mmCIF file of C-alpha atoms in Angstrom:
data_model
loop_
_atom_site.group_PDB
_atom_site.id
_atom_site.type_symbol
_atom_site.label_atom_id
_atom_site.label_comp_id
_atom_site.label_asym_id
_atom_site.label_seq_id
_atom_site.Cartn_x
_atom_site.Cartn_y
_atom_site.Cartn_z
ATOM 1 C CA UNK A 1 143.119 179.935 86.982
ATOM 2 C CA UNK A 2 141.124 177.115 86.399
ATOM 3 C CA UNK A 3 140.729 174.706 89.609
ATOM 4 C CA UNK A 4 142.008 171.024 88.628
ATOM 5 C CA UNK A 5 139.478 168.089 90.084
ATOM 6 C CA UNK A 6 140.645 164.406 90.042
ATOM 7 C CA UNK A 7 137.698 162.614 89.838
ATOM 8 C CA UNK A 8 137.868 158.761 91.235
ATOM 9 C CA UNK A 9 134.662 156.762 89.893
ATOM 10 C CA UNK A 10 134.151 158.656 87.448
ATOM 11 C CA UNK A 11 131.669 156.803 85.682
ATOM 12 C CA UNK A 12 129.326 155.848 88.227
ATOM 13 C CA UNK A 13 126.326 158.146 88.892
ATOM 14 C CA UNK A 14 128.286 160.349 91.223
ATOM 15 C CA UNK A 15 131.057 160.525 89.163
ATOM 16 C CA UNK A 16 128.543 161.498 85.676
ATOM 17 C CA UNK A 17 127.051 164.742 87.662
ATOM 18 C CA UNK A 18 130.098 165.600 88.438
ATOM 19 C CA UNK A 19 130.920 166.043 84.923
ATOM 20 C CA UNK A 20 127.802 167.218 84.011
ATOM 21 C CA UNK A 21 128.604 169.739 86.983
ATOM 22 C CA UNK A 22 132.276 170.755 84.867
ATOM 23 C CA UNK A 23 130.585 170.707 82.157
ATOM 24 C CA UNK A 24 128.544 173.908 82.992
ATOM 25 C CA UNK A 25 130.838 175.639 85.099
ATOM 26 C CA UNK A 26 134.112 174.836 81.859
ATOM 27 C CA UNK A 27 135.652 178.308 82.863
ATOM 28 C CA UNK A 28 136.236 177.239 86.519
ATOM 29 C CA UNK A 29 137.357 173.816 86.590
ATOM 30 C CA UNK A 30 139.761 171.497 84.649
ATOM 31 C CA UNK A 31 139.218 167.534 84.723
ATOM 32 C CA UNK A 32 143.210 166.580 84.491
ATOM 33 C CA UNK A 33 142.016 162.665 86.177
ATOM 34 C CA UNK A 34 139.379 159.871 85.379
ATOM 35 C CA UNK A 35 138.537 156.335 87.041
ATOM 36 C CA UNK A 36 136.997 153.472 86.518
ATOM 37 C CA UNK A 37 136.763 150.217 87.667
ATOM 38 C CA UNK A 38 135.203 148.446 83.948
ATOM 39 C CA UNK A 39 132.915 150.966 82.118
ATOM 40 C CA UNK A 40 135.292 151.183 79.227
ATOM 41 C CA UNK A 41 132.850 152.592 76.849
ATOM 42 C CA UNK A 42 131.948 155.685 79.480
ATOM 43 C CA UNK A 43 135.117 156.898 80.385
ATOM 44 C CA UNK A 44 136.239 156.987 76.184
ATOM 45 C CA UNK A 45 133.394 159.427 75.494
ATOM 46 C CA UNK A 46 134.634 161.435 78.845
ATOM 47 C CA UNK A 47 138.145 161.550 77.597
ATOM 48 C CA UNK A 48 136.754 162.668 74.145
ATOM 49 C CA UNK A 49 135.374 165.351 76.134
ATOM 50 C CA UNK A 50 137.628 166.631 78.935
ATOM 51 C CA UNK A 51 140.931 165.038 77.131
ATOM 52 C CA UNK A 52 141.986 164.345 80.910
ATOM 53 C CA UNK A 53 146.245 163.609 81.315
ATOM 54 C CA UNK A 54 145.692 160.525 82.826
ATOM 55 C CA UNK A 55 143.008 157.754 83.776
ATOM 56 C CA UNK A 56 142.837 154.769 85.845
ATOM 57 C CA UNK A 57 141.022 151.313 84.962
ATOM 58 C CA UNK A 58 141.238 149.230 88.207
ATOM 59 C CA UNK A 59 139.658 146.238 86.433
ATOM 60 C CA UNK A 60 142.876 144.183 84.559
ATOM 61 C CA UNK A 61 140.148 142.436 81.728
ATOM 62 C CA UNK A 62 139.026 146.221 81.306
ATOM 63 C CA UNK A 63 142.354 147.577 81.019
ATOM 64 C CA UNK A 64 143.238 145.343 78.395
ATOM 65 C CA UNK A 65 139.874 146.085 76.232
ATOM 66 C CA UNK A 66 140.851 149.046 76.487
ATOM 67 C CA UNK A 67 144.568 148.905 75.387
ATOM 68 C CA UNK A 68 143.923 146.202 72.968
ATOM 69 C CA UNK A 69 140.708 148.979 71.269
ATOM 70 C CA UNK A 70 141.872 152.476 71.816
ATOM 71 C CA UNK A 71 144.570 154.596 70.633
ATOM 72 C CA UNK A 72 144.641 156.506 74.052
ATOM 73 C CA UNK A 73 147.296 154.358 75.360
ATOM 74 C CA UNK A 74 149.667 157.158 76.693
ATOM 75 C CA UNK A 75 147.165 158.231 79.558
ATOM 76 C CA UNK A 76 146.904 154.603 81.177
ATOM 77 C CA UNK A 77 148.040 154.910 84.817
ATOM 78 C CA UNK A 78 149.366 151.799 85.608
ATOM 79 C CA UNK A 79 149.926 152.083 89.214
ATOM 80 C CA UNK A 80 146.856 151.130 91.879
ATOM 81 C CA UNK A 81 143.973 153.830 92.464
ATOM 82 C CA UNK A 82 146.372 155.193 95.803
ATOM 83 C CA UNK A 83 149.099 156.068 93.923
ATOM 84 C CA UNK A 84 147.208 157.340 90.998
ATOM 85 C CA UNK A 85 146.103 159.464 93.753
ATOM 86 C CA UNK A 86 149.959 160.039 95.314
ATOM 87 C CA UNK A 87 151.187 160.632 91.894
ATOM 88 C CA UNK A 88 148.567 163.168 89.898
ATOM 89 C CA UNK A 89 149.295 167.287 90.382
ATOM 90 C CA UNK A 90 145.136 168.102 91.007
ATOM 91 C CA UNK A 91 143.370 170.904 93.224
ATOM 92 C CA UNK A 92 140.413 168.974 94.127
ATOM 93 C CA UNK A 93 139.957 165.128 94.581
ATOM 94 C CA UNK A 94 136.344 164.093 93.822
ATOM 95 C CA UNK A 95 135.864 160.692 95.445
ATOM 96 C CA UNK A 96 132.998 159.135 93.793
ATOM 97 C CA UNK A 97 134.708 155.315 94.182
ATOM 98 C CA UNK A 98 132.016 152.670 95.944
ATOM 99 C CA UNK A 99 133.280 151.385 99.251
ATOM 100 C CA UNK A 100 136.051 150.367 101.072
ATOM 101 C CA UNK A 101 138.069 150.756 98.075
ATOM 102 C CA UNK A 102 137.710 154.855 98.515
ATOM 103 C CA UNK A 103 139.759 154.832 102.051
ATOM 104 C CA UNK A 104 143.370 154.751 100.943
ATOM 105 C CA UNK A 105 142.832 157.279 98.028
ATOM 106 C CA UNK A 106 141.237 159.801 100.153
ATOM 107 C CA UNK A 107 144.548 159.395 103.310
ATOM 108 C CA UNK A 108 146.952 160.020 99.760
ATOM 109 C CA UNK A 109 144.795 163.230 98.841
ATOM 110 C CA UNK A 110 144.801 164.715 102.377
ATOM 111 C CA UNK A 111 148.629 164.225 102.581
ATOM 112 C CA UNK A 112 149.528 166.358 99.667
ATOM 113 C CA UNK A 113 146.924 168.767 101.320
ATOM 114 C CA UNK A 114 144.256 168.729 98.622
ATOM 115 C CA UNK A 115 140.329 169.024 99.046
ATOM 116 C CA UNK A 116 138.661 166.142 98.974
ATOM 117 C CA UNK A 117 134.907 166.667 97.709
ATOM 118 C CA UNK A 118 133.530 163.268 99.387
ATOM 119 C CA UNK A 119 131.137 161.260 98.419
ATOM 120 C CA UNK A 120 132.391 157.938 99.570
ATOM 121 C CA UNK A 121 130.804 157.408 102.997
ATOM 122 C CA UNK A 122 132.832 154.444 103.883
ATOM 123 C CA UNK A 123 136.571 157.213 103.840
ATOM 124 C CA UNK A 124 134.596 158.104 107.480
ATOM 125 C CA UNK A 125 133.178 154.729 108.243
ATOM 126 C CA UNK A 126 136.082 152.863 108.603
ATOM 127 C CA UNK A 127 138.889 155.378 109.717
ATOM 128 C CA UNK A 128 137.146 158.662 110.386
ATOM 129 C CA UNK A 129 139.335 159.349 113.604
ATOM 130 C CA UNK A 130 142.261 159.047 111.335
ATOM 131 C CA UNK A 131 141.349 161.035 108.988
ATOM 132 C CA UNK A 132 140.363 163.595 111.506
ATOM 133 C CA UNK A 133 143.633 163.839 112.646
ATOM 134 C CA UNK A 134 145.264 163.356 109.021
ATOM 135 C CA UNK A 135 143.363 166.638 107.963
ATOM 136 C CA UNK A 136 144.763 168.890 111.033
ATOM 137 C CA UNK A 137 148.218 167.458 110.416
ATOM 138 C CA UNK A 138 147.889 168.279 106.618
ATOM 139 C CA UNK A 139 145.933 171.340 106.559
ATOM 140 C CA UNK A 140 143.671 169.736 104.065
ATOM 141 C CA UNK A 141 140.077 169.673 103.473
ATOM 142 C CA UNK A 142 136.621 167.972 103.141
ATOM 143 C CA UNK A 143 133.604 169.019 101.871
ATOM 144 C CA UNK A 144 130.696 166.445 101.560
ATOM 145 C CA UNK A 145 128.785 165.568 98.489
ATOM 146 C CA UNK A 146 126.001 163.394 100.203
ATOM 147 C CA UNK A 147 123.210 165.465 99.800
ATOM 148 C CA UNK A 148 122.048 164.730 103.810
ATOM 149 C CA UNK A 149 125.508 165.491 104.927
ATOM 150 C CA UNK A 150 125.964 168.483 102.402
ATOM 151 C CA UNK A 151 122.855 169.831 103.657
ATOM 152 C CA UNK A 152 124.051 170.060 107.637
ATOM 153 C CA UNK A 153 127.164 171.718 106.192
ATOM 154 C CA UNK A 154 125.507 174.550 104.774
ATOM 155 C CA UNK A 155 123.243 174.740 107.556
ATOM 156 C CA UNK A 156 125.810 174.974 109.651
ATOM 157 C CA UNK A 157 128.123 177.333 107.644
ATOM 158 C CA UNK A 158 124.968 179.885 107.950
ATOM 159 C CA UNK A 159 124.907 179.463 111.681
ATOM 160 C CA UNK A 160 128.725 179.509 112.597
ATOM 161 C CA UNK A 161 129.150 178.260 116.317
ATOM 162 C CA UNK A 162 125.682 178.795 117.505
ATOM 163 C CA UNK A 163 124.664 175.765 119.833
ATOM 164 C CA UNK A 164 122.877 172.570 118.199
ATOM 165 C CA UNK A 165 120.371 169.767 119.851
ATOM 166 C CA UNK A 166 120.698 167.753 117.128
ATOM 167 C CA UNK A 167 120.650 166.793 113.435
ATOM 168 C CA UNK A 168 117.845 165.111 111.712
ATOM 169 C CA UNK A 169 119.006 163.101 108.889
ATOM 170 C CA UNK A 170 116.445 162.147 106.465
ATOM 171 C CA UNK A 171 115.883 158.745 104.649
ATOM 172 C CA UNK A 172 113.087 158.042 101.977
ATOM 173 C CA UNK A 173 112.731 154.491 103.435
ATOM 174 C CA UNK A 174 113.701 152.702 100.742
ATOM 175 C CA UNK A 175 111.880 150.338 98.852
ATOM 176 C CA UNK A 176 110.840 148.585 101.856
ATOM 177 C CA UNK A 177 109.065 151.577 103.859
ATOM 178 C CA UNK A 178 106.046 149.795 104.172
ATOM 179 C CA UNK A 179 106.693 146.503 103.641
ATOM 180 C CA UNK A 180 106.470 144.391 107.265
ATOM 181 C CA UNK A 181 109.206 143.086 108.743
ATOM 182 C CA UNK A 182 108.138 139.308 108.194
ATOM 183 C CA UNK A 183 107.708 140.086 104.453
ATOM 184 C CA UNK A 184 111.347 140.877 103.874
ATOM 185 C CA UNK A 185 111.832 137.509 103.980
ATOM 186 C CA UNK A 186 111.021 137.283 100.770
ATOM 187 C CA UNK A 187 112.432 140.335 98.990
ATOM 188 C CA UNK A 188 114.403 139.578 95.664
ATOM 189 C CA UNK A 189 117.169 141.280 94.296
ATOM 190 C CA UNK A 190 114.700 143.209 91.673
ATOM 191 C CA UNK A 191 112.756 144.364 94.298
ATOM 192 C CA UNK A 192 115.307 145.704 96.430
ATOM 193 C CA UNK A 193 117.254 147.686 93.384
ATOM 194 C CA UNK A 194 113.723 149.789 92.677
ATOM 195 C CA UNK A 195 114.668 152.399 94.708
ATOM 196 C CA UNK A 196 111.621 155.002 94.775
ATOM 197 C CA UNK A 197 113.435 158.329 94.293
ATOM 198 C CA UNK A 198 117.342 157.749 93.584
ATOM 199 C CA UNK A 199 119.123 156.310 90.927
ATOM 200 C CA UNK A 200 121.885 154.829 92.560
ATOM 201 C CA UNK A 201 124.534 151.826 91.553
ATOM 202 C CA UNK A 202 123.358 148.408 93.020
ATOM 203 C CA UNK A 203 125.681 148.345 96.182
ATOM 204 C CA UNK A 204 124.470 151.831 97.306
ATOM 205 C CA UNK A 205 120.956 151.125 96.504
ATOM 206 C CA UNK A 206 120.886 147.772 98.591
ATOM 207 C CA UNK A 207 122.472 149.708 100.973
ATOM 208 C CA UNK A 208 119.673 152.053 101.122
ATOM 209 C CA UNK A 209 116.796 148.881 101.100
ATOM 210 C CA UNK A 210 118.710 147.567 104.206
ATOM 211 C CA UNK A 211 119.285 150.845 105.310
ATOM 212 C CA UNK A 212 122.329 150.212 105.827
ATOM 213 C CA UNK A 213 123.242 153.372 104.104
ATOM 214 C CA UNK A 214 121.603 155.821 106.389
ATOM 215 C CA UNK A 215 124.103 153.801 108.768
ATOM 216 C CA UNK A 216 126.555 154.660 107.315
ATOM 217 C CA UNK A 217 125.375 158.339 106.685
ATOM 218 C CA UNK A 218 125.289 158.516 111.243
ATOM 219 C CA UNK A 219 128.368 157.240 111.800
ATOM 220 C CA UNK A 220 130.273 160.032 108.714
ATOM 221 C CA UNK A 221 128.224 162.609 110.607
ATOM 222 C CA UNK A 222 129.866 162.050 113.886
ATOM 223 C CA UNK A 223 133.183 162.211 112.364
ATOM 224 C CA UNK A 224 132.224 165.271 110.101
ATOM 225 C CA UNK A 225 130.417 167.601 112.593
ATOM 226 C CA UNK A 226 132.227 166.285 115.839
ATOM 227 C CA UNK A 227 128.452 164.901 117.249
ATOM 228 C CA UNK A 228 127.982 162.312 119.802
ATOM 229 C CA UNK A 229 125.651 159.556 118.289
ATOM 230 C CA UNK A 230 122.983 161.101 120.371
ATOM 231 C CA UNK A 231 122.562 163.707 118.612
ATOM 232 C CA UNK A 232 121.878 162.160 115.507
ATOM 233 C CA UNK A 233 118.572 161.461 114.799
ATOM 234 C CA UNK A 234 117.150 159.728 111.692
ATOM 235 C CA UNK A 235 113.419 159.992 110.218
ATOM 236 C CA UNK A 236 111.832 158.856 107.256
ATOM 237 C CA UNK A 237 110.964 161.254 104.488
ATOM 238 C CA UNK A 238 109.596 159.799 101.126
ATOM 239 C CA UNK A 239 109.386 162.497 99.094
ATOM 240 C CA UNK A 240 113.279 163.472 99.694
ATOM 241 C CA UNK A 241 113.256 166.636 99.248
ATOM 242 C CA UNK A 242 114.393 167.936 102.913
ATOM 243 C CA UNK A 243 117.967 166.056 102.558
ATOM 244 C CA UNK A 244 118.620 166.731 106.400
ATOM 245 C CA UNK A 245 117.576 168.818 109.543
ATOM 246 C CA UNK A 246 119.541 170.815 112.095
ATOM 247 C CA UNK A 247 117.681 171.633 115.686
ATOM 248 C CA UNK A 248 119.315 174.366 117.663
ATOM 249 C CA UNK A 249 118.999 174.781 121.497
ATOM 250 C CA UNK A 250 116.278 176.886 121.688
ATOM 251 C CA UNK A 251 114.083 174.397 119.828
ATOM 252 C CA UNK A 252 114.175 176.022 116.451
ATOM 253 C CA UNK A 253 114.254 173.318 113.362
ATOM 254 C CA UNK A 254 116.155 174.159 109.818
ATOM 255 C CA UNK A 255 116.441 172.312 106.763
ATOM 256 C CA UNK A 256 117.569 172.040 103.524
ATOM 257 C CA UNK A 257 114.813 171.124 100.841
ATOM 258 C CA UNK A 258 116.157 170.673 97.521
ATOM 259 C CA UNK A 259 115.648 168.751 94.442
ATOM 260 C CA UNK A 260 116.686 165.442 94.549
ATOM 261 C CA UNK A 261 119.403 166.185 92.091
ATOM 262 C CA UNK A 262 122.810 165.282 93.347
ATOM 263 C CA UNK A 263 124.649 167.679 90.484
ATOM 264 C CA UNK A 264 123.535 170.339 93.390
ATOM 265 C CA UNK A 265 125.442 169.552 96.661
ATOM 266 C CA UNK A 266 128.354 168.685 93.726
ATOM 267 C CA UNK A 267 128.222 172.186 92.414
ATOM 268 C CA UNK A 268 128.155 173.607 96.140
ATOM 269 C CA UNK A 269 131.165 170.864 97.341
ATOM 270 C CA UNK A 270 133.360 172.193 94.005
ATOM 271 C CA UNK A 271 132.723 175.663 94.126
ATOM 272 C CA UNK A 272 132.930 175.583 97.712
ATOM 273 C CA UNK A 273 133.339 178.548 99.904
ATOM 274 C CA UNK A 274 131.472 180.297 96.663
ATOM 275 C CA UNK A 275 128.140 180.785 96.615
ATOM 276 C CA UNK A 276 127.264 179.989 92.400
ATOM 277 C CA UNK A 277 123.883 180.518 90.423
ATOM 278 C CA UNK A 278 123.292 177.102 89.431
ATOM 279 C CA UNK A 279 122.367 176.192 85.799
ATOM 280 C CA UNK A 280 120.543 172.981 87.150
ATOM 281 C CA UNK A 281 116.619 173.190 87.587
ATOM 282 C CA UNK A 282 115.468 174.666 91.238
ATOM 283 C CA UNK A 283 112.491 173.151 93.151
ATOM 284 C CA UNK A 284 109.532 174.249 92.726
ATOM 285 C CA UNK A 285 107.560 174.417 96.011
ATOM 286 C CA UNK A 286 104.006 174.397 94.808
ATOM 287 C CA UNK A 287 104.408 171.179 92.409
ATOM 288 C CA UNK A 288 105.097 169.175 95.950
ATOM 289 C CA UNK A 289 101.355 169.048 97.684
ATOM 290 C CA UNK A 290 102.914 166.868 100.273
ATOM 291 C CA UNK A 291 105.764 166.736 102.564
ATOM 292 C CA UNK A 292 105.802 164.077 105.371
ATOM 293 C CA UNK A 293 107.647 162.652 107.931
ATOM 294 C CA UNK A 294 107.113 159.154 110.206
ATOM 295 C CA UNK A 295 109.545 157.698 113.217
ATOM 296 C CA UNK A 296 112.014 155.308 112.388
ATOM 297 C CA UNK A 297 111.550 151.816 113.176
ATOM 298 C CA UNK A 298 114.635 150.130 114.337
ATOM 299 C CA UNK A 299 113.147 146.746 114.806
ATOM 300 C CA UNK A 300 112.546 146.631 110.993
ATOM 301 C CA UNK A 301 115.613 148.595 109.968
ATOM 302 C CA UNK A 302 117.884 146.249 111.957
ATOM 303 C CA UNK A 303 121.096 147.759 110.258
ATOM 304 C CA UNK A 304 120.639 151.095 111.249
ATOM 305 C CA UNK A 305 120.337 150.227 114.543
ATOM 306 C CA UNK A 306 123.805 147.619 114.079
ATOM 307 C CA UNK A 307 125.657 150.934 112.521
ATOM 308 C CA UNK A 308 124.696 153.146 115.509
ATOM 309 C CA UNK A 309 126.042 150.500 118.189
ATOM 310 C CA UNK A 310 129.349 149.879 116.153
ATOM 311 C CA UNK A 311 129.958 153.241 115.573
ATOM 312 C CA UNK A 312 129.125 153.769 119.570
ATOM 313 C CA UNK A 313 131.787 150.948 119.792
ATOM 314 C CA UNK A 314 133.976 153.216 117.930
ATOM 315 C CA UNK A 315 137.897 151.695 117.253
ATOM 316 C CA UNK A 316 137.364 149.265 114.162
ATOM 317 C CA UNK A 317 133.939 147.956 114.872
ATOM 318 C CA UNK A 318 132.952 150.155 112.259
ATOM 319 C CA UNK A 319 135.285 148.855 109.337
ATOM 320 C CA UNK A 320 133.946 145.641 110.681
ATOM 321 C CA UNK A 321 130.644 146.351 110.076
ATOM 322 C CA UNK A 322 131.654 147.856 106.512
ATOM 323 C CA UNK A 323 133.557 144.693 105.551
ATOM 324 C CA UNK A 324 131.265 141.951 106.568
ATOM 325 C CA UNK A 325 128.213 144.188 105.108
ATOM 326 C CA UNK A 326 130.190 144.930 100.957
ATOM 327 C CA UNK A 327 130.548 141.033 100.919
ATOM 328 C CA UNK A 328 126.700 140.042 102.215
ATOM 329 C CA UNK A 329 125.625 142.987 99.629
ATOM 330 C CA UNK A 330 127.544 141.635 96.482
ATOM 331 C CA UNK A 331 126.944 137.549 97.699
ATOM 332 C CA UNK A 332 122.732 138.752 97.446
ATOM 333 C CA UNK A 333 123.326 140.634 94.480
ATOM 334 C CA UNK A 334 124.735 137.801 92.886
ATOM 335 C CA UNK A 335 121.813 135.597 94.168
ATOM 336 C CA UNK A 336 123.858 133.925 96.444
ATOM 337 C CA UNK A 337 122.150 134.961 99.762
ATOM 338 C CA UNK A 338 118.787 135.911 100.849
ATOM 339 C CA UNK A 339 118.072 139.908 101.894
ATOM 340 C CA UNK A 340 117.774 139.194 105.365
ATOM 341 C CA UNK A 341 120.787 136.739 105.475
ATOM 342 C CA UNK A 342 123.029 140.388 105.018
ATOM 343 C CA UNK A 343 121.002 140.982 108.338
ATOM 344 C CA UNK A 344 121.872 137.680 110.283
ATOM 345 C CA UNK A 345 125.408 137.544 108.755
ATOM 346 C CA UNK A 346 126.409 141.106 109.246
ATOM 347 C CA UNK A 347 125.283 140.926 113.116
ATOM 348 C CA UNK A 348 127.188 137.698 113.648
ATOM 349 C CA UNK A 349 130.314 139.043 112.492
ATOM 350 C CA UNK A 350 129.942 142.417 114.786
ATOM 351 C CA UNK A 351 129.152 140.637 117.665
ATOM 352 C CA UNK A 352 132.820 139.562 118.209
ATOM 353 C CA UNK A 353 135.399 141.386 120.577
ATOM 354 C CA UNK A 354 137.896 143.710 118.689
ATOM 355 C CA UNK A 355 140.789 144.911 121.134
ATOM 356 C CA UNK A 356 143.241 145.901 118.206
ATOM 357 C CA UNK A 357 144.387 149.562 118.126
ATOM 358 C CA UNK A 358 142.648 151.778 115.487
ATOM 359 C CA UNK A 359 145.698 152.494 112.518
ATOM 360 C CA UNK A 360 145.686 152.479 108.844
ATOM 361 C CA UNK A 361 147.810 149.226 109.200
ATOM 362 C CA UNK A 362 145.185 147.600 111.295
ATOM 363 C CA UNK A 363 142.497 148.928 109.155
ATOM 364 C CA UNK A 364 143.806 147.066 105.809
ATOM 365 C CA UNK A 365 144.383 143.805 108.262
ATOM 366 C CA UNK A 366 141.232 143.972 109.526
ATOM 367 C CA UNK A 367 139.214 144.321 106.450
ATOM 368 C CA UNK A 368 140.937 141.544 104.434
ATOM 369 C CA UNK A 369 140.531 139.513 107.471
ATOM 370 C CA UNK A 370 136.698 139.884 107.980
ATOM 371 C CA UNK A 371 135.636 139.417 104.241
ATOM 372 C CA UNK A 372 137.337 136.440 104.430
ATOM 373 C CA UNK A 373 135.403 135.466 107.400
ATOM 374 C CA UNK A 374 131.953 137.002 106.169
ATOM 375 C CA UNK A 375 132.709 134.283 102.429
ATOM 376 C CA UNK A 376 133.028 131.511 105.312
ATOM 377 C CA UNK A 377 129.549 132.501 106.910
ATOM 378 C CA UNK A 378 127.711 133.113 103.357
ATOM 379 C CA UNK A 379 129.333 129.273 101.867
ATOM 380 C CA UNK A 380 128.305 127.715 105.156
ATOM 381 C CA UNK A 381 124.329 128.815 104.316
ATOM 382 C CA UNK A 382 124.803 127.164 100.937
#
């Protein structure tokens, strides 16, 4: 029996190697879902393709190109992405959606008991405790698609309950590795979308400048692999090809070197526990003369320094920090901010006390709430 995958985002990046992932492996998988928030002309050629039952269009001027210019009427969802999510009959949920929007879909897949293949970070940032506790009550699953985080879990799968130090997440550094910290005064948004060895939408990749996303990528690893924040170390990496580092107690240091090909930790997340040959191009070793690693430096990287105290902070610091950074990201992407104002703004915001309980309901409250108060910051620099 073919496995049936859901696939939310599906045509961002993520979401394309995940059908170019399907696409190889036909006789084991069945795409019965598609999303999209606007990229009309996309998701028609992947409906041509995997003739899914239903799709989503979150974006209402997309949804009526589309109705008003295709004869695929019938498989319009017209519920929100949740209950898309609630109402579909799937196997596997790939979550490929970009931000907070990627919470609610991935509490409605664990509650029919589903896998979740997860690529959207922010499901942990902002409610990993709950979804902790969601997947016990459930009996569901999650499998990461982040290549860093997909790495520790096969590490880790290999090496059952022996005793870690640490993991060693890896970064590239960005655009910005070697720029100073004075200089980023004067990034632009051009400069901070050429990321050096990922292509990546524009939120993700100026989460990645910022660093930001390696943030994010700390705080889903202590919710994934049970880790105190200690334990989590970050390092830079250029060349990307070690996508993370486990050290046990006795001192001894593996990794997971790979080609910077995401279709990889998708193939291993889908065909997960299996162990596949892949059809995608292996690394060659010898065509890599150089493989190097420097400290991080937290006084540059400001954000990944802001993720690891809010995620120490625990509660909803975290979907603080998530709201008040997707705002600061789209207001500089739109030219509306400078690069380091997602730095000032950002910090300002976390800096306040947060005594409310950690809940879904608080969650939602909270994150309406502090983009509202992150627009106020970004109009009052204008």
């Amino acid at each position: 029996m073919k496995k049936k995958v859901l696939i939310l985002g599906s045509t961002g990046s993520i979401g394309n190697n995940t059908c170019s992932v399907i696409r190889e492996f036909y006789n084991d998988f069945e795409i019965v879902g598609l999303s999209t928030n606007s990229k009309i002309d996309i998701i028609k050629n992947q409906i041509k393709e995997f003739n899914p039952k239903k799709i989503h269009i979150s974006s209402k001027s997309a949804l009526n190109d589309f109705k008003n210019n295709s004869k695929e009427k019938n498989i319009i969802y017209e519920g929100n992405i949740s209950e898309f999510v609630r109402d579909m009959e799937f196997d596997i949920l790939v979550n490929a959606l970009t931000g907070y929007a990627g919470f609610l879909p991935t509490v409605e897949a664990i509650k029919k008991g589903k896998t979740i293949a997860l690529a959207n970070k922010e499901t942990l940032v902002v409610g990993g405790d709950i979804i902790n506790d969601l997947l016990k009550k459930y009996n569901a699953s999650l499998i990461p698609i982040d290549s860093e985080h997909s790495a520790i879990f096969q590490i880790l799968r290999h090496f059952k309950d022996a005793p870690i130090s640490k993991v060693i997440i890896t970064a590239s550094g960005g655009p910005f590795f070697r720029t100073t910290k004075e200089e980023l005064k004067n990034v632009t948004v051009e400069m901070a979308l050429k990321h050096p060895t990922w292509n990546m939408g524009g939120k993700i990749t100026i989460d990645s400048a910022t660093m930001m996303n390696k943030g994010f990528e700390v705080i889903e690893a202590h919710h994934l692999f049970n880790l105190d924040y200690e334990k989590i170390e970050t390092i830079i990496h250029p060349q990307s090809l070690i996508h993370s580092m486990v050290e046990f107690v006795d001192g001894e240091i593996y990794a997971q070197i790979g080609k910077n090909d995401m279709r990889l930790p998708i193939q291993h997340a889908l065909t997960y526990p299996e162990i596949k040959n892949t059809p995608f191009e292996k690394l060659k070793l010898y065509e890599h003369s150089e493989i190097n690693f420097y400290k991080m430096d937290f006084d540059k990287f400001v954000m990944l320094k802001l993720a690891y105290d809010c995620g120490k902070k625990g509660g909803l610091y975290p979907c603080v920090l998530n709201a008040a950074n997707e705002i600061c990201v789209y207001s500089f992407l739109e030219k509306k901010i400078g690069f380091t104002d997602i730095f000032d703004i950002v910090q300002k915001i976390c800096d306040r006390e947060i005594n409310i309980p950690l809940t879904i309901e608080n969650i939602i409250k909270t994150d309406g709430k502090i983009r509202e108060e992150t627009l106020k910051e970004i109009k009052a620099l204008q």
